[in-house]
Amino acid sequence: MKAEDNDIKIMQLRAFCMIAERGTVSEAAEKLFRTQSAITRSIRDLEHTLATPLFERHASGMLLTEMGKCVLPRAQRAISELQRIPATLSRLKQRDHHRDDAEPIWLFNVRRLQVFLRLYRLHHTQSVANSLGISQPAVSAALKVLEKGAGISLFQRTPKGMMPSTAAREMAPFISRALNEIRHIPEDLAAAAGILRGTVHVGALPLCRSTLLPLAITRLVAIHPGIKIVTNESAFDALVTELRAGDIDFILGALRQDENVLDIQNQVLFAESLVLVVRPQHPLAGRQLSATDLPPVQWILPRVNSPARHLLDSAFQALGINVPTPMVESGDLAIVRGLLLNSDMVAAVSSHQLEYELTAGILRPLKFSLPNTRREIGLTLRQGALHAPAAEALIRCITDVATAQNL
């Protein structure tokens, strides 16, 4: 039987975690204010859904099986994310948060949380109903339970649809992370049984889209064909938001350094500098250039306010050259490549971005050094994240490819 994340019930995970903590069904039932039969039934149903025993039953209590130990960290994280929401709402309502409020039962329903996230993103109840295959009254009922439990309005009806309130925006990352943890449980169990499957969501920044990431993906799926890769090419700020919500597993590309951001960590893979690139027939190709004889050209530059653009501006200032005015601003390699091949424009890019074209002689670097444009390339990760096995495997492949290419 194949376990799907929407078959796993949060109340079952809650019972599972409590038995693992307390050691017996009776103590778990007492702690959760439920009958022993209800707790026993929850565990039986969860084991049926996951198609594996989670506990060994002994006269002295319940001991986790190896598969139970595999599930526990992910289950604990999912419950913990939801338990943090009341404190966040209390701060918004300017009320004290007490330990008695720590069990938000109104949140312990997967479908209800799915309704919340879909409405958060789609803004229309009918769209949510269609996407989940349920009725519009069911969406409204789920929202009513959530707002009653939160004790605060979560969505406002506007001409643009149902827009999230401040409380909903605060809740969304916790809910998203909880659902993503639950989604990974079947993948963890499959990996423990020697089968790697699941979907990896990668935030792909421009520097690694052309060579490093494709090579790593090719290596991974050749070994594990059951894995699916989904890339997201959004801007860095949008990718970080999705990373914090657990909707993407990691970001690959140029690293941003911000010591004030505590929930994000960087893993450096290599460093490289910016280069000036032209087509082989360009009048400047092959000539040794200096700051004094670089003539006016039509520039293709990275977008304004991007890290690469800041480095480039600083390099020209250090050389005593006026900061160039671009004819084209773009981070799209297909556009940059097309412009270079069909004109005498000059592009400032990372050497790794157009590695294939430079190696094959399709494009050529100018003999002109841009000082202090070296920057670190690598992985941006959520601090303390428990990566799914498939994501861990792709990270290993990325690291191996970077090492093999002496990047």
mmCIF file of C-alpha atoms in Angstrom:
data_model
loop_
_atom_site.group_PDB
_atom_site.id
_atom_site.type_symbol
_atom_site.label_atom_id
_atom_site.label_comp_id
_atom_site.label_asym_id
_atom_site.label_seq_id
_atom_site.Cartn_x
_atom_site.Cartn_y
_atom_site.Cartn_z
ATOM 1 C CA MET A 1 0.000 0.000 0.000
ATOM 2 C CA LYS A 2 1.325 3.422 -0.947
ATOM 3 C CA ALA A 3 0.937 5.989 1.837
ATOM 4 C CA GLU A 4 -0.077 9.478 0.732
ATOM 5 C CA ASP A 5 0.413 12.482 2.973
ATOM 6 C CA ASN A 6 -3.298 13.419 2.833
ATOM 7 C CA ASP A 7 -4.149 10.011 4.388
ATOM 8 C CA ILE A 8 -2.073 10.837 7.469
ATOM 9 C CA LYS A 9 -4.131 12.516 10.167
ATOM 10 C CA ILE A 10 -2.546 15.027 12.503
ATOM 11 C CA MET A 11 -4.462 13.672 15.496
ATOM 12 C CA GLN A 12 -2.903 10.287 14.774
ATOM 13 C CA LEU A 13 0.566 11.836 14.706
ATOM 14 C CA ARG A 14 -0.223 13.604 17.967
ATOM 15 C CA ALA A 15 -1.137 10.283 19.605
ATOM 16 C CA PHE A 16 1.974 8.654 18.099
ATOM 17 C CA CYS A 17 4.283 11.352 19.480
ATOM 18 C CA MET A 18 2.693 11.169 22.931
ATOM 19 C CA ILE A 19 3.074 7.381 23.182
ATOM 20 C CA ALA A 20 6.696 7.718 22.068
ATOM 21 C CA GLU A 21 7.215 10.298 24.817
ATOM 22 C CA ARG A 22 5.266 8.559 27.594
ATOM 23 C CA GLY A 23 5.899 4.927 26.743
ATOM 24 C CA THR A 24 2.378 3.588 27.293
ATOM 25 C CA VAL A 25 -1.059 4.012 25.767
ATOM 26 C CA SER A 26 -2.612 4.707 29.174
ATOM 27 C CA GLU A 27 -0.261 7.589 29.966
ATOM 28 C CA ALA A 28 -0.670 9.018 26.477
ATOM 29 C CA ALA A 29 -4.468 8.824 26.791
ATOM 30 C CA GLU A 30 -4.365 10.567 30.156
ATOM 31 C CA LYS A 31 -2.125 13.329 28.830
ATOM 32 C CA LEU A 32 -4.268 13.887 25.744
ATOM 33 C CA PHE A 33 -7.625 13.584 27.589
ATOM 34 C CA ARG A 34 -8.757 10.740 25.349
ATOM 35 C CA THR A 35 -9.767 7.149 25.967
ATOM 36 C CA GLN A 36 -7.211 4.365 25.661
ATOM 37 C CA SER A 37 -9.294 2.760 22.939
ATOM 38 C CA ALA A 38 -9.251 5.994 20.915
ATOM 39 C CA ILE A 39 -5.456 6.235 21.205
ATOM 40 C CA THR A 40 -5.035 2.571 20.271
ATOM 41 C CA ARG A 41 -7.294 3.046 17.267
ATOM 42 C CA SER A 42 -5.307 6.126 16.133
ATOM 43 C CA ILE A 43 -2.053 4.178 16.166
ATOM 44 C CA ARG A 44 -3.600 1.200 14.395
ATOM 45 C CA ASP A 45 -4.981 3.461 11.653
ATOM 46 C CA LEU A 46 -1.678 5.310 11.279
ATOM 47 C CA GLU A 47 0.240 2.049 10.982
ATOM 48 C CA HIS A 48 -2.268 0.883 8.364
ATOM 49 C CA THR A 49 -1.853 4.117 6.380
ATOM 50 C CA LEU A 50 1.940 3.923 6.502
ATOM 51 C CA ALA A 51 1.895 0.149 5.951
ATOM 52 C CA THR A 52 4.439 -0.485 8.697
ATOM 53 C CA PRO A 53 4.475 -1.206 12.458
ATOM 54 C CA LEU A 54 5.529 1.847 14.459
ATOM 55 C CA PHE A 55 5.650 0.221 17.917
ATOM 56 C CA GLU A 56 6.555 -3.077 19.478
ATOM 57 C CA ARG A 57 3.890 -3.985 22.051
ATOM 58 C CA HIS A 58 5.237 -5.247 25.390
ATOM 59 C CA ALA A 59 3.645 -5.806 28.766
ATOM 60 C CA SER A 60 5.726 -2.946 30.132
ATOM 61 C CA GLY A 61 4.832 -0.492 27.375
ATOM 62 C CA MET A 62 5.290 0.519 23.742
ATOM 63 C CA LEU A 63 8.719 0.640 22.124
ATOM 64 C CA LEU A 64 9.379 2.363 18.815
ATOM 65 C CA THR A 65 10.321 0.140 15.900
ATOM 66 C CA GLU A 66 13.071 1.275 13.524
ATOM 67 C CA MET A 67 10.362 2.650 11.223
ATOM 68 C CA GLY A 68 8.748 4.361 14.197
ATOM 69 C CA LYS A 69 12.077 6.033 14.977
ATOM 70 C CA CYS A 70 12.203 7.150 11.356
ATOM 71 C CA VAL A 71 8.764 8.799 11.548
ATOM 72 C CA LEU A 72 9.138 10.419 14.971
ATOM 73 C CA PRO A 73 11.376 13.457 14.161
ATOM 74 C CA ARG A 74 9.176 14.509 11.255
ATOM 75 C CA ALA A 75 5.946 14.004 13.252
ATOM 76 C CA GLN A 76 7.317 15.984 16.190
ATOM 77 C CA ARG A 77 8.292 18.857 13.915
ATOM 78 C CA ALA A 78 4.844 18.977 12.301
ATOM 79 C CA ILE A 79 3.087 19.109 15.675
ATOM 80 C CA SER A 80 5.589 21.650 17.018
ATOM 81 C CA GLU A 81 5.018 24.018 14.081
ATOM 82 C CA LEU A 82 1.268 24.050 14.761
ATOM 83 C CA GLN A 83 1.740 24.429 18.508
ATOM 84 C CA ARG A 84 3.714 27.629 17.940
ATOM 85 C CA ILE A 85 0.776 29.371 16.283
ATOM 86 C CA PRO A 86 -1.216 30.294 19.451
ATOM 87 C CA ALA A 87 1.735 32.239 20.871
ATOM 88 C CA THR A 88 2.051 34.144 17.596
ATOM 89 C CA LEU A 89 -1.662 34.984 17.586
ATOM 90 C CA SER A 90 -1.526 36.030 21.231
ATOM 91 C CA ARG A 91 1.157 38.572 20.422
ATOM 92 C CA LEU A 92 -0.975 39.978 17.625
ATOM 93 C CA LYS A 93 -3.973 40.212 19.952
ATOM 94 C CA GLN A 94 -1.700 41.637 22.695
ATOM 95 C CA ARG A 95 -2.656 38.924 25.132
ATOM 96 C CA ASP A 96 -0.556 36.729 27.364
ATOM 97 C CA HIS A 97 0.057 33.233 26.045
ATOM 98 C CA HIS A 98 -0.322 30.455 28.596
ATOM 99 C CA ARG A 99 0.778 26.851 28.422
ATOM 100 C CA ASP A 100 -2.873 25.821 28.597
ATOM 101 C CA ASP A 101 -3.310 27.243 25.101
ATOM 102 C CA ALA A 102 -0.514 25.147 23.614
ATOM 103 C CA GLU A 103 -2.714 22.422 22.093
ATOM 104 C CA PRO A 104 -4.521 24.086 19.150
ATOM 105 C CA ILE A 105 -6.843 21.192 18.317
ATOM 106 C CA TRP A 106 -8.601 23.386 15.761
ATOM 107 C CA LEU A 107 -5.426 23.211 13.676
ATOM 108 C CA PHE A 108 -4.998 19.436 13.864
ATOM 109 C CA ASN A 109 -6.801 18.658 10.598
ATOM 110 C CA VAL A 110 -4.931 18.294 7.304
ATOM 111 C CA ARG A 111 -7.850 19.220 5.044
ATOM 112 C CA ARG A 112 -8.575 22.333 7.104
ATOM 113 C CA LEU A 113 -4.950 23.439 6.772
ATOM 114 C CA GLN A 114 -4.993 22.744 3.036
ATOM 115 C CA VAL A 115 -8.081 24.954 2.711
ATOM 116 C CA PHE A 116 -6.270 27.724 4.595
ATOM 117 C CA LEU A 117 -3.179 27.612 2.368
ATOM 118 C CA ARG A 118 -5.155 27.397 -0.882
ATOM 119 C CA LEU A 119 -7.304 30.374 0.117
ATOM 120 C CA TYR A 120 -4.160 32.218 1.221
ATOM 121 C CA ARG A 121 -2.772 31.795 -2.307
ATOM 122 C CA LEU A 122 -5.882 31.766 -4.533
ATOM 123 C CA HIS A 123 -8.129 34.303 -2.702
ATOM 124 C CA HIS A 124 -11.415 32.792 -3.911
ATOM 125 C CA THR A 125 -13.373 30.081 -2.106
ATOM 126 C CA GLN A 126 -14.705 28.550 -5.329
ATOM 127 C CA SER A 127 -11.156 28.255 -6.703
ATOM 128 C CA VAL A 128 -10.126 26.557 -3.468
ATOM 129 C CA ALA A 129 -13.077 24.162 -3.656
ATOM 130 C CA ASN A 130 -12.274 23.277 -7.274
ATOM 131 C CA SER A 131 -8.587 22.699 -6.548
ATOM 132 C CA LEU A 132 -9.297 20.403 -3.597
ATOM 133 C CA GLY A 133 -12.309 18.635 -5.106
ATOM 134 C CA ILE A 134 -14.692 19.720 -2.323
ATOM 135 C CA SER A 135 -17.755 21.946 -2.125
ATOM 136 C CA GLN A 136 -17.666 25.682 -1.508
ATOM 137 C CA PRO A 137 -19.716 25.286 1.719
ATOM 138 C CA ALA A 138 -17.024 22.849 2.949
ATOM 139 C CA VAL A 139 -14.392 25.533 2.350
ATOM 140 C CA SER A 140 -16.468 28.086 4.243
ATOM 141 C CA ALA A 141 -17.022 25.637 7.109
ATOM 142 C CA ALA A 142 -13.291 24.935 7.407
ATOM 143 C CA LEU A 143 -12.534 28.657 7.438
ATOM 144 C CA LYS A 144 -15.184 29.221 10.105
ATOM 145 C CA VAL A 145 -13.541 26.621 12.393
ATOM 146 C CA LEU A 146 -10.110 28.166 11.849
ATOM 147 C CA GLU A 147 -11.266 31.698 12.591
ATOM 148 C CA LYS A 148 -13.151 30.569 15.679
ATOM 149 C CA GLY A 149 -10.063 28.751 16.929
ATOM 150 C CA ALA A 150 -7.772 31.673 16.135
ATOM 151 C CA GLY A 151 -10.129 34.141 17.775
ATOM 152 C CA ILE A 152 -9.288 36.653 15.077
ATOM 153 C CA SER A 153 -10.247 37.342 11.470
ATOM 154 C CA LEU A 154 -8.017 35.510 9.008
ATOM 155 C CA PHE A 155 -9.342 36.800 5.677
ATOM 156 C CA GLN A 156 -11.065 39.982 4.528
ATOM 157 C CA ARG A 157 -13.474 40.055 1.613
ATOM 158 C CA THR A 158 -12.284 42.650 -0.934
ATOM 159 C CA PRO A 159 -12.913 43.426 -4.623
ATOM 160 C CA LYS A 160 -9.798 41.319 -5.323
ATOM 161 C CA GLY A 161 -11.126 38.349 -3.357
ATOM 162 C CA MET A 162 -10.505 36.944 0.102
ATOM 163 C CA MET A 163 -7.246 38.586 1.160
ATOM 164 C CA PRO A 164 -5.238 37.315 4.163
ATOM 165 C CA SER A 165 -5.129 39.367 7.341
ATOM 166 C CA THR A 166 -1.960 39.997 9.326
ATOM 167 C CA ALA A 167 -2.821 36.960 11.470
ATOM 168 C CA ALA A 168 -3.132 34.736 8.397
ATOM 169 C CA ARG A 169 0.197 35.967 7.050
ATOM 170 C CA GLU A 170 1.816 35.122 10.383
ATOM 171 C CA MET A 171 0.218 31.658 10.490
ATOM 172 C CA ALA A 172 0.946 30.641 6.912
ATOM 173 C CA PRO A 173 4.656 29.688 7.256
ATOM 174 C CA PHE A 174 3.943 27.480 10.299
ATOM 175 C CA ILE A 175 1.085 25.707 8.540
ATOM 176 C CA SER A 176 3.062 25.276 5.341
ATOM 177 C CA ARG A 177 6.040 23.801 7.185
ATOM 178 C CA ALA A 178 3.780 21.426 9.133
ATOM 179 C CA LEU A 179 2.106 20.106 5.976
ATOM 180 C CA ASN A 180 5.455 19.740 4.236
ATOM 181 C CA GLU A 181 6.827 17.718 7.160
ATOM 182 C CA ILE A 182 3.821 15.391 6.921
ATOM 183 C CA ARG A 183 4.287 15.148 3.152
ATOM 184 C CA HIS A 184 7.825 13.845 3.664
ATOM 185 C CA ILE A 185 6.914 11.023 6.090
ATOM 186 C CA PRO A 186 6.177 8.406 3.376
ATOM 187 C CA GLU A 187 9.411 9.421 1.619
ATOM 188 C CA ASP A 188 11.403 8.900 4.832
ATOM 189 C CA LEU A 189 9.914 5.424 5.248
ATOM 190 C CA ALA A 190 10.609 4.518 1.632
ATOM 191 C CA ALA A 191 14.233 5.640 2.011
ATOM 192 C CA ALA A 192 14.567 3.570 5.184
ATOM 193 C CA ALA A 193 13.423 0.591 3.103
ATOM 194 C CA GLY A 194 16.037 1.378 0.462
ATOM 195 C CA ILE A 195 13.797 3.152 -2.063
ATOM 196 C CA LEU A 196 14.485 6.811 -2.819
ATOM 197 C CA ARG A 197 11.455 8.671 -4.159
ATOM 198 C CA GLY A 198 9.641 11.963 -3.750
ATOM 199 C CA THR A 199 9.805 15.469 -5.196
ATOM 200 C CA VAL A 200 12.648 17.930 -4.675
ATOM 201 C CA HIS A 201 11.829 21.637 -5.017
ATOM 202 C CA VAL A 202 14.880 23.721 -5.929
ATOM 203 C CA GLY A 203 15.165 27.491 -5.991
ATOM 204 C CA ALA A 204 17.385 27.964 -9.060
ATOM 205 C CA LEU A 205 19.232 31.273 -9.334
ATOM 206 C CA PRO A 206 20.787 32.214 -12.713
ATOM 207 C CA LEU A 207 24.407 31.284 -11.953
ATOM 208 C CA CYS A 208 23.740 27.549 -11.665
ATOM 209 C CA ARG A 209 20.944 26.946 -14.153
ATOM 210 C CA SER A 210 23.093 26.302 -17.210
ATOM 211 C CA THR A 211 25.594 23.692 -16.006
ATOM 212 C CA LEU A 212 25.844 22.761 -12.326
ATOM 213 C CA LEU A 213 22.184 22.046 -11.588
ATOM 214 C CA PRO A 214 21.466 20.159 -14.860
ATOM 215 C CA LEU A 215 24.548 17.955 -14.355
ATOM 216 C CA ALA A 216 23.564 17.214 -10.754
ATOM 217 C CA ILE A 217 19.963 16.397 -11.715
ATOM 218 C CA THR A 218 21.157 14.110 -14.524
ATOM 219 C CA ARG A 219 23.426 12.275 -12.095
ATOM 220 C CA LEU A 220 20.659 11.910 -9.496
ATOM 221 C CA VAL A 221 17.861 10.615 -11.733
ATOM 222 C CA ALA A 222 20.226 8.149 -13.423
ATOM 223 C CA ILE A 223 20.662 6.504 -10.019
ATOM 224 C CA HIS A 224 17.177 7.147 -8.603
ATOM 225 C CA PRO A 225 14.595 7.380 -11.426
ATOM 226 C CA GLY A 226 11.739 7.597 -8.920
ATOM 227 C CA ILE A 227 12.696 11.133 -7.932
ATOM 228 C CA LYS A 228 11.021 14.181 -9.468
ATOM 229 C CA ILE A 229 12.726 17.604 -9.583
ATOM 230 C CA VAL A 230 10.800 20.893 -9.695
ATOM 231 C CA THR A 231 12.780 24.111 -10.225
ATOM 232 C CA ASN A 232 11.628 27.582 -9.254
ATOM 233 C CA GLU A 233 13.304 30.506 -11.049
ATOM 234 C CA SER A 234 11.788 33.349 -8.996
ATOM 235 C CA ALA A 235 13.764 36.273 -7.589
ATOM 236 C CA PHE A 236 15.870 35.605 -4.497
ATOM 237 C CA ASP A 237 13.527 37.339 -2.022
ATOM 238 C CA ALA A 238 10.559 35.292 -3.239
ATOM 239 C CA LEU A 239 12.614 32.091 -3.058
ATOM 240 C CA VAL A 240 13.649 32.821 0.545
ATOM 241 C CA THR A 241 9.990 33.245 1.503
ATOM 242 C CA GLU A 242 9.219 29.814 0.024
ATOM 243 C CA LEU A 243 12.316 28.338 1.663
ATOM 244 C CA ARG A 244 11.146 29.557 5.078
ATOM 245 C CA ALA A 245 7.733 27.990 4.446
ATOM 246 C CA GLY A 246 9.300 24.661 3.476
ATOM 247 C CA ASP A 247 7.847 24.904 -0.035
ATOM 248 C CA ILE A 248 11.310 24.668 -1.569
ATOM 249 C CA ASP A 249 14.104 22.529 -0.163
ATOM 250 C CA PHE A 250 17.062 24.794 -0.900
ATOM 251 C CA ILE A 251 18.279 27.613 -3.151
ATOM 252 C CA LEU A 252 21.257 27.164 -5.478
ATOM 253 C CA GLY A 253 23.194 30.158 -6.777
ATOM 254 C CA ALA A 254 25.032 33.271 -5.657
ATOM 255 C CA LEU A 255 25.022 33.545 -1.869
ATOM 256 C CA ARG A 256 23.757 36.592 0.004
ATOM 257 C CA GLN A 257 25.474 37.490 3.247
ATOM 258 C CA ASP A 258 23.286 38.932 5.996
ATOM 259 C CA GLU A 259 24.348 38.352 9.593
ATOM 260 C CA ASN A 260 20.970 39.575 10.845
ATOM 261 C CA VAL A 261 19.134 36.669 9.188
ATOM 262 C CA LEU A 262 19.334 33.834 11.709
ATOM 263 C CA ASP A 263 17.022 31.238 10.155
ATOM 264 C CA ILE A 264 18.957 30.891 6.892
ATOM 265 C CA GLN A 265 22.398 29.343 6.435
ATOM 266 C CA ASN A 266 24.797 29.209 3.495
ATOM 267 C CA GLN A 267 26.959 26.357 2.252
ATOM 268 C CA VAL A 268 29.724 27.596 -0.054
ATOM 269 C CA LEU A 269 30.519 25.420 -3.098
ATOM 270 C CA PHE A 270 32.930 27.638 -5.023
ATOM 271 C CA ALA A 271 33.707 31.257 -5.885
ATOM 272 C CA GLU A 272 34.030 32.995 -9.244
ATOM 273 C CA SER A 273 34.372 36.433 -10.804
ATOM 274 C CA LEU A 274 32.477 38.434 -13.392
ATOM 275 C CA VAL A 275 33.794 38.509 -16.961
ATOM 276 C CA LEU A 276 33.037 40.548 -20.071
ATOM 277 C CA VAL A 277 31.761 38.372 -22.925
ATOM 278 C CA VAL A 278 31.340 39.004 -26.674
ATOM 279 C CA ARG A 279 30.827 37.048 -29.890
ATOM 280 C CA PRO A 280 34.012 35.745 -31.587
ATOM 281 C CA GLN A 281 33.759 38.295 -34.432
ATOM 282 C CA HIS A 282 33.611 41.278 -32.067
ATOM 283 C CA PRO A 283 36.229 43.998 -32.811
ATOM 284 C CA LEU A 284 37.503 43.791 -29.208
ATOM 285 C CA ALA A 285 37.847 39.988 -29.155
ATOM 286 C CA GLY A 286 41.407 38.741 -28.682
ATOM 287 C CA ARG A 287 42.888 42.150 -27.858
ATOM 288 C CA GLN A 288 44.483 42.918 -24.497
ATOM 289 C CA LEU A 289 42.413 45.750 -23.039
ATOM 290 C CA SER A 290 43.064 48.149 -20.208
ATOM 291 C CA ALA A 291 40.954 50.685 -18.373
ATOM 292 C CA THR A 292 42.192 53.460 -20.641
ATOM 293 C CA ASP A 293 41.421 51.842 -23.993
ATOM 294 C CA LEU A 294 38.047 50.245 -23.293
ATOM 295 C CA PRO A 295 35.912 52.131 -25.805
ATOM 296 C CA PRO A 296 32.248 53.019 -25.427
ATOM 297 C CA VAL A 297 30.158 49.923 -26.113
ATOM 298 C CA GLN A 298 26.552 48.800 -25.937
ATOM 299 C CA TRP A 299 26.276 47.065 -22.579
ATOM 300 C CA ILE A 300 24.182 44.115 -21.410
ATOM 301 C CA LEU A 301 24.292 44.265 -17.618
ATOM 302 C CA PRO A 302 22.682 42.441 -14.685
ATOM 303 C CA ARG A 303 19.512 44.014 -13.363
ATOM 304 C CA VAL A 304 19.842 47.113 -11.213
ATOM 305 C CA ASN A 305 20.168 46.433 -7.454
ATOM 306 C CA SER A 306 21.233 42.835 -8.080
ATOM 307 C CA PRO A 307 24.398 41.679 -6.235
ATOM 308 C CA ALA A 308 26.232 41.255 -9.558
ATOM 309 C CA ARG A 309 25.353 44.796 -10.617
ATOM 310 C CA HIS A 310 26.652 46.233 -7.340
ATOM 311 C CA LEU A 311 29.934 44.344 -7.781
ATOM 312 C CA LEU A 312 30.245 45.507 -11.358
ATOM 313 C CA ASP A 313 29.626 49.161 -10.498
ATOM 314 C CA SER A 314 32.263 48.957 -7.742
ATOM 315 C CA ALA A 315 34.755 47.371 -10.159
ATOM 316 C CA PHE A 316 34.392 50.180 -12.694
ATOM 317 C CA GLN A 317 34.695 52.793 -9.977
ATOM 318 C CA ALA A 318 37.893 51.120 -8.728
ATOM 319 C CA LEU A 319 39.286 51.254 -12.278
ATOM 320 C CA GLY A 320 38.469 54.945 -12.574
ATOM 321 C CA ILE A 321 35.947 54.280 -15.336
ATOM 322 C CA ASN A 322 32.502 55.790 -15.421
ATOM 323 C CA VAL A 323 29.871 53.254 -14.442
ATOM 324 C CA PRO A 324 28.414 52.085 -17.770
ATOM 325 C CA THR A 325 24.843 52.773 -18.773
ATOM 326 C CA PRO A 326 23.239 49.543 -20.022
ATOM 327 C CA MET A 327 21.367 49.256 -23.272
ATOM 328 C CA VAL A 328 19.835 46.042 -21.914
ATOM 329 C CA GLU A 329 19.347 44.847 -18.329
ATOM 330 C CA SER A 330 18.631 41.128 -18.059
ATOM 331 C CA GLY A 331 19.300 38.056 -15.956
ATOM 332 C CA ASP A 332 17.868 35.740 -18.629
ATOM 333 C CA LEU A 333 20.707 33.771 -20.227
ATOM 334 C CA ALA A 334 18.731 32.982 -23.372
ATOM 335 C CA ILE A 335 18.224 36.706 -23.997
ATOM 336 C CA VAL A 336 21.855 37.546 -23.189
ATOM 337 C CA ARG A 337 23.151 34.765 -25.453
ATOM 338 C CA GLY A 338 20.872 35.817 -28.344
ATOM 339 C CA LEU A 339 21.904 39.457 -28.096
ATOM 340 C CA LEU A 340 25.614 38.618 -27.999
ATOM 341 C CA LEU A 341 25.473 36.281 -30.993
ATOM 342 C CA ASN A 342 23.614 38.796 -33.142
ATOM 343 C CA SER A 343 25.309 42.079 -32.246
ATOM 344 C CA ASP A 344 28.489 43.699 -31.006
ATOM 345 C CA MET A 345 27.092 44.189 -27.523
ATOM 346 C CA VAL A 346 29.225 43.343 -24.470
ATOM 347 C CA ALA A 347 27.745 41.421 -21.545
ATOM 348 C CA ALA A 348 29.008 41.303 -17.976
ATOM 349 C CA VAL A 349 28.231 37.850 -16.600
ATOM 350 C CA SER A 350 29.519 35.247 -14.204
ATOM 351 C CA SER A 351 32.044 33.016 -15.951
ATOM 352 C CA HIS A 352 30.015 29.975 -14.915
ATOM 353 C CA GLN A 353 26.777 31.209 -16.462
ATOM 354 C CA LEU A 354 27.942 30.831 -20.064
ATOM 355 C CA GLU A 355 30.523 28.112 -19.434
ATOM 356 C CA TYR A 356 29.390 25.908 -22.311
ATOM 357 C CA GLU A 357 29.464 28.755 -24.858
ATOM 358 C CA LEU A 358 32.889 29.934 -23.657
ATOM 359 C CA THR A 359 34.382 26.418 -23.684
ATOM 360 C CA ALA A 360 32.977 25.698 -27.162
ATOM 361 C CA GLY A 361 34.171 29.036 -28.555
ATOM 362 C CA ILE A 362 30.632 30.172 -29.319
ATOM 363 C CA LEU A 363 31.333 33.233 -27.177
ATOM 364 C CA ARG A 364 34.646 34.691 -26.034
ATOM 365 C CA PRO A 365 35.744 36.501 -22.872
ATOM 366 C CA LEU A 366 37.417 39.860 -23.323
ATOM 367 C CA LYS A 367 40.970 40.168 -22.072
ATOM 368 C CA PHE A 368 39.975 42.622 -19.381
ATOM 369 C CA SER A 369 39.995 41.993 -15.649
ATOM 370 C CA LEU A 370 37.179 43.182 -13.395
ATOM 371 C CA PRO A 371 38.674 43.604 -9.899
ATOM 372 C CA ASN A 372 36.884 42.612 -6.696
ATOM 373 C CA THR A 373 33.974 40.910 -8.452
ATOM 374 C CA ARG A 374 34.635 37.495 -6.948
ATOM 375 C CA ARG A 375 31.625 36.076 -5.123
ATOM 376 C CA GLU A 376 30.625 32.855 -3.446
ATOM 377 C CA ILE A 377 28.267 30.370 -5.078
ATOM 378 C CA GLY A 378 26.473 27.660 -3.138
ATOM 379 C CA LEU A 379 23.414 26.431 -1.285
ATOM 380 C CA THR A 380 21.047 28.542 0.788
ATOM 381 C CA LEU A 381 19.310 26.363 3.380
ATOM 382 C CA ARG A 382 16.745 26.795 6.136
ATOM 383 C CA GLN A 383 18.494 26.626 9.510
ATOM 384 C CA GLY A 384 17.756 23.323 11.239
ATOM 385 C CA ALA A 385 15.687 21.912 8.359
ATOM 386 C CA LEU A 386 15.255 18.148 8.245
ATOM 387 C CA HIS A 387 15.804 17.500 4.551
ATOM 388 C CA ALA A 388 13.843 14.797 2.798
ATOM 389 C CA PRO A 389 16.020 11.918 1.553
ATOM 390 C CA ALA A 390 15.582 12.949 -2.097
ATOM 391 C CA ALA A 391 16.656 16.527 -1.323
ATOM 392 C CA GLU A 392 19.691 15.244 0.575
ATOM 393 C CA ALA A 393 20.592 13.084 -2.416
ATOM 394 C CA LEU A 394 20.395 16.032 -4.817
ATOM 395 C CA ILE A 395 22.519 18.170 -2.495
ATOM 396 C CA ARG A 396 25.156 15.411 -2.502
ATOM 397 C CA CYS A 397 25.075 15.273 -6.294
ATOM 398 C CA ILE A 398 25.465 19.055 -6.546
ATOM 399 C CA THR A 399 28.452 18.932 -4.191
ATOM 400 C CA ASP A 400 29.988 16.023 -6.106
ATOM 401 C CA VAL A 401 29.607 17.785 -9.472
ATOM 402 C CA ALA A 402 31.134 20.991 -8.097
ATOM 403 C CA THR A 403 34.063 19.011 -6.732
ATOM 404 C CA ALA A 404 34.539 16.964 -9.913
ATOM 405 C CA GLN A 405 34.644 20.106 -12.066
ATOM 406 C CA ASN A 406 37.124 21.788 -9.694
ATOM 407 C CA LEU A 407 34.779 24.729 -9.308
#
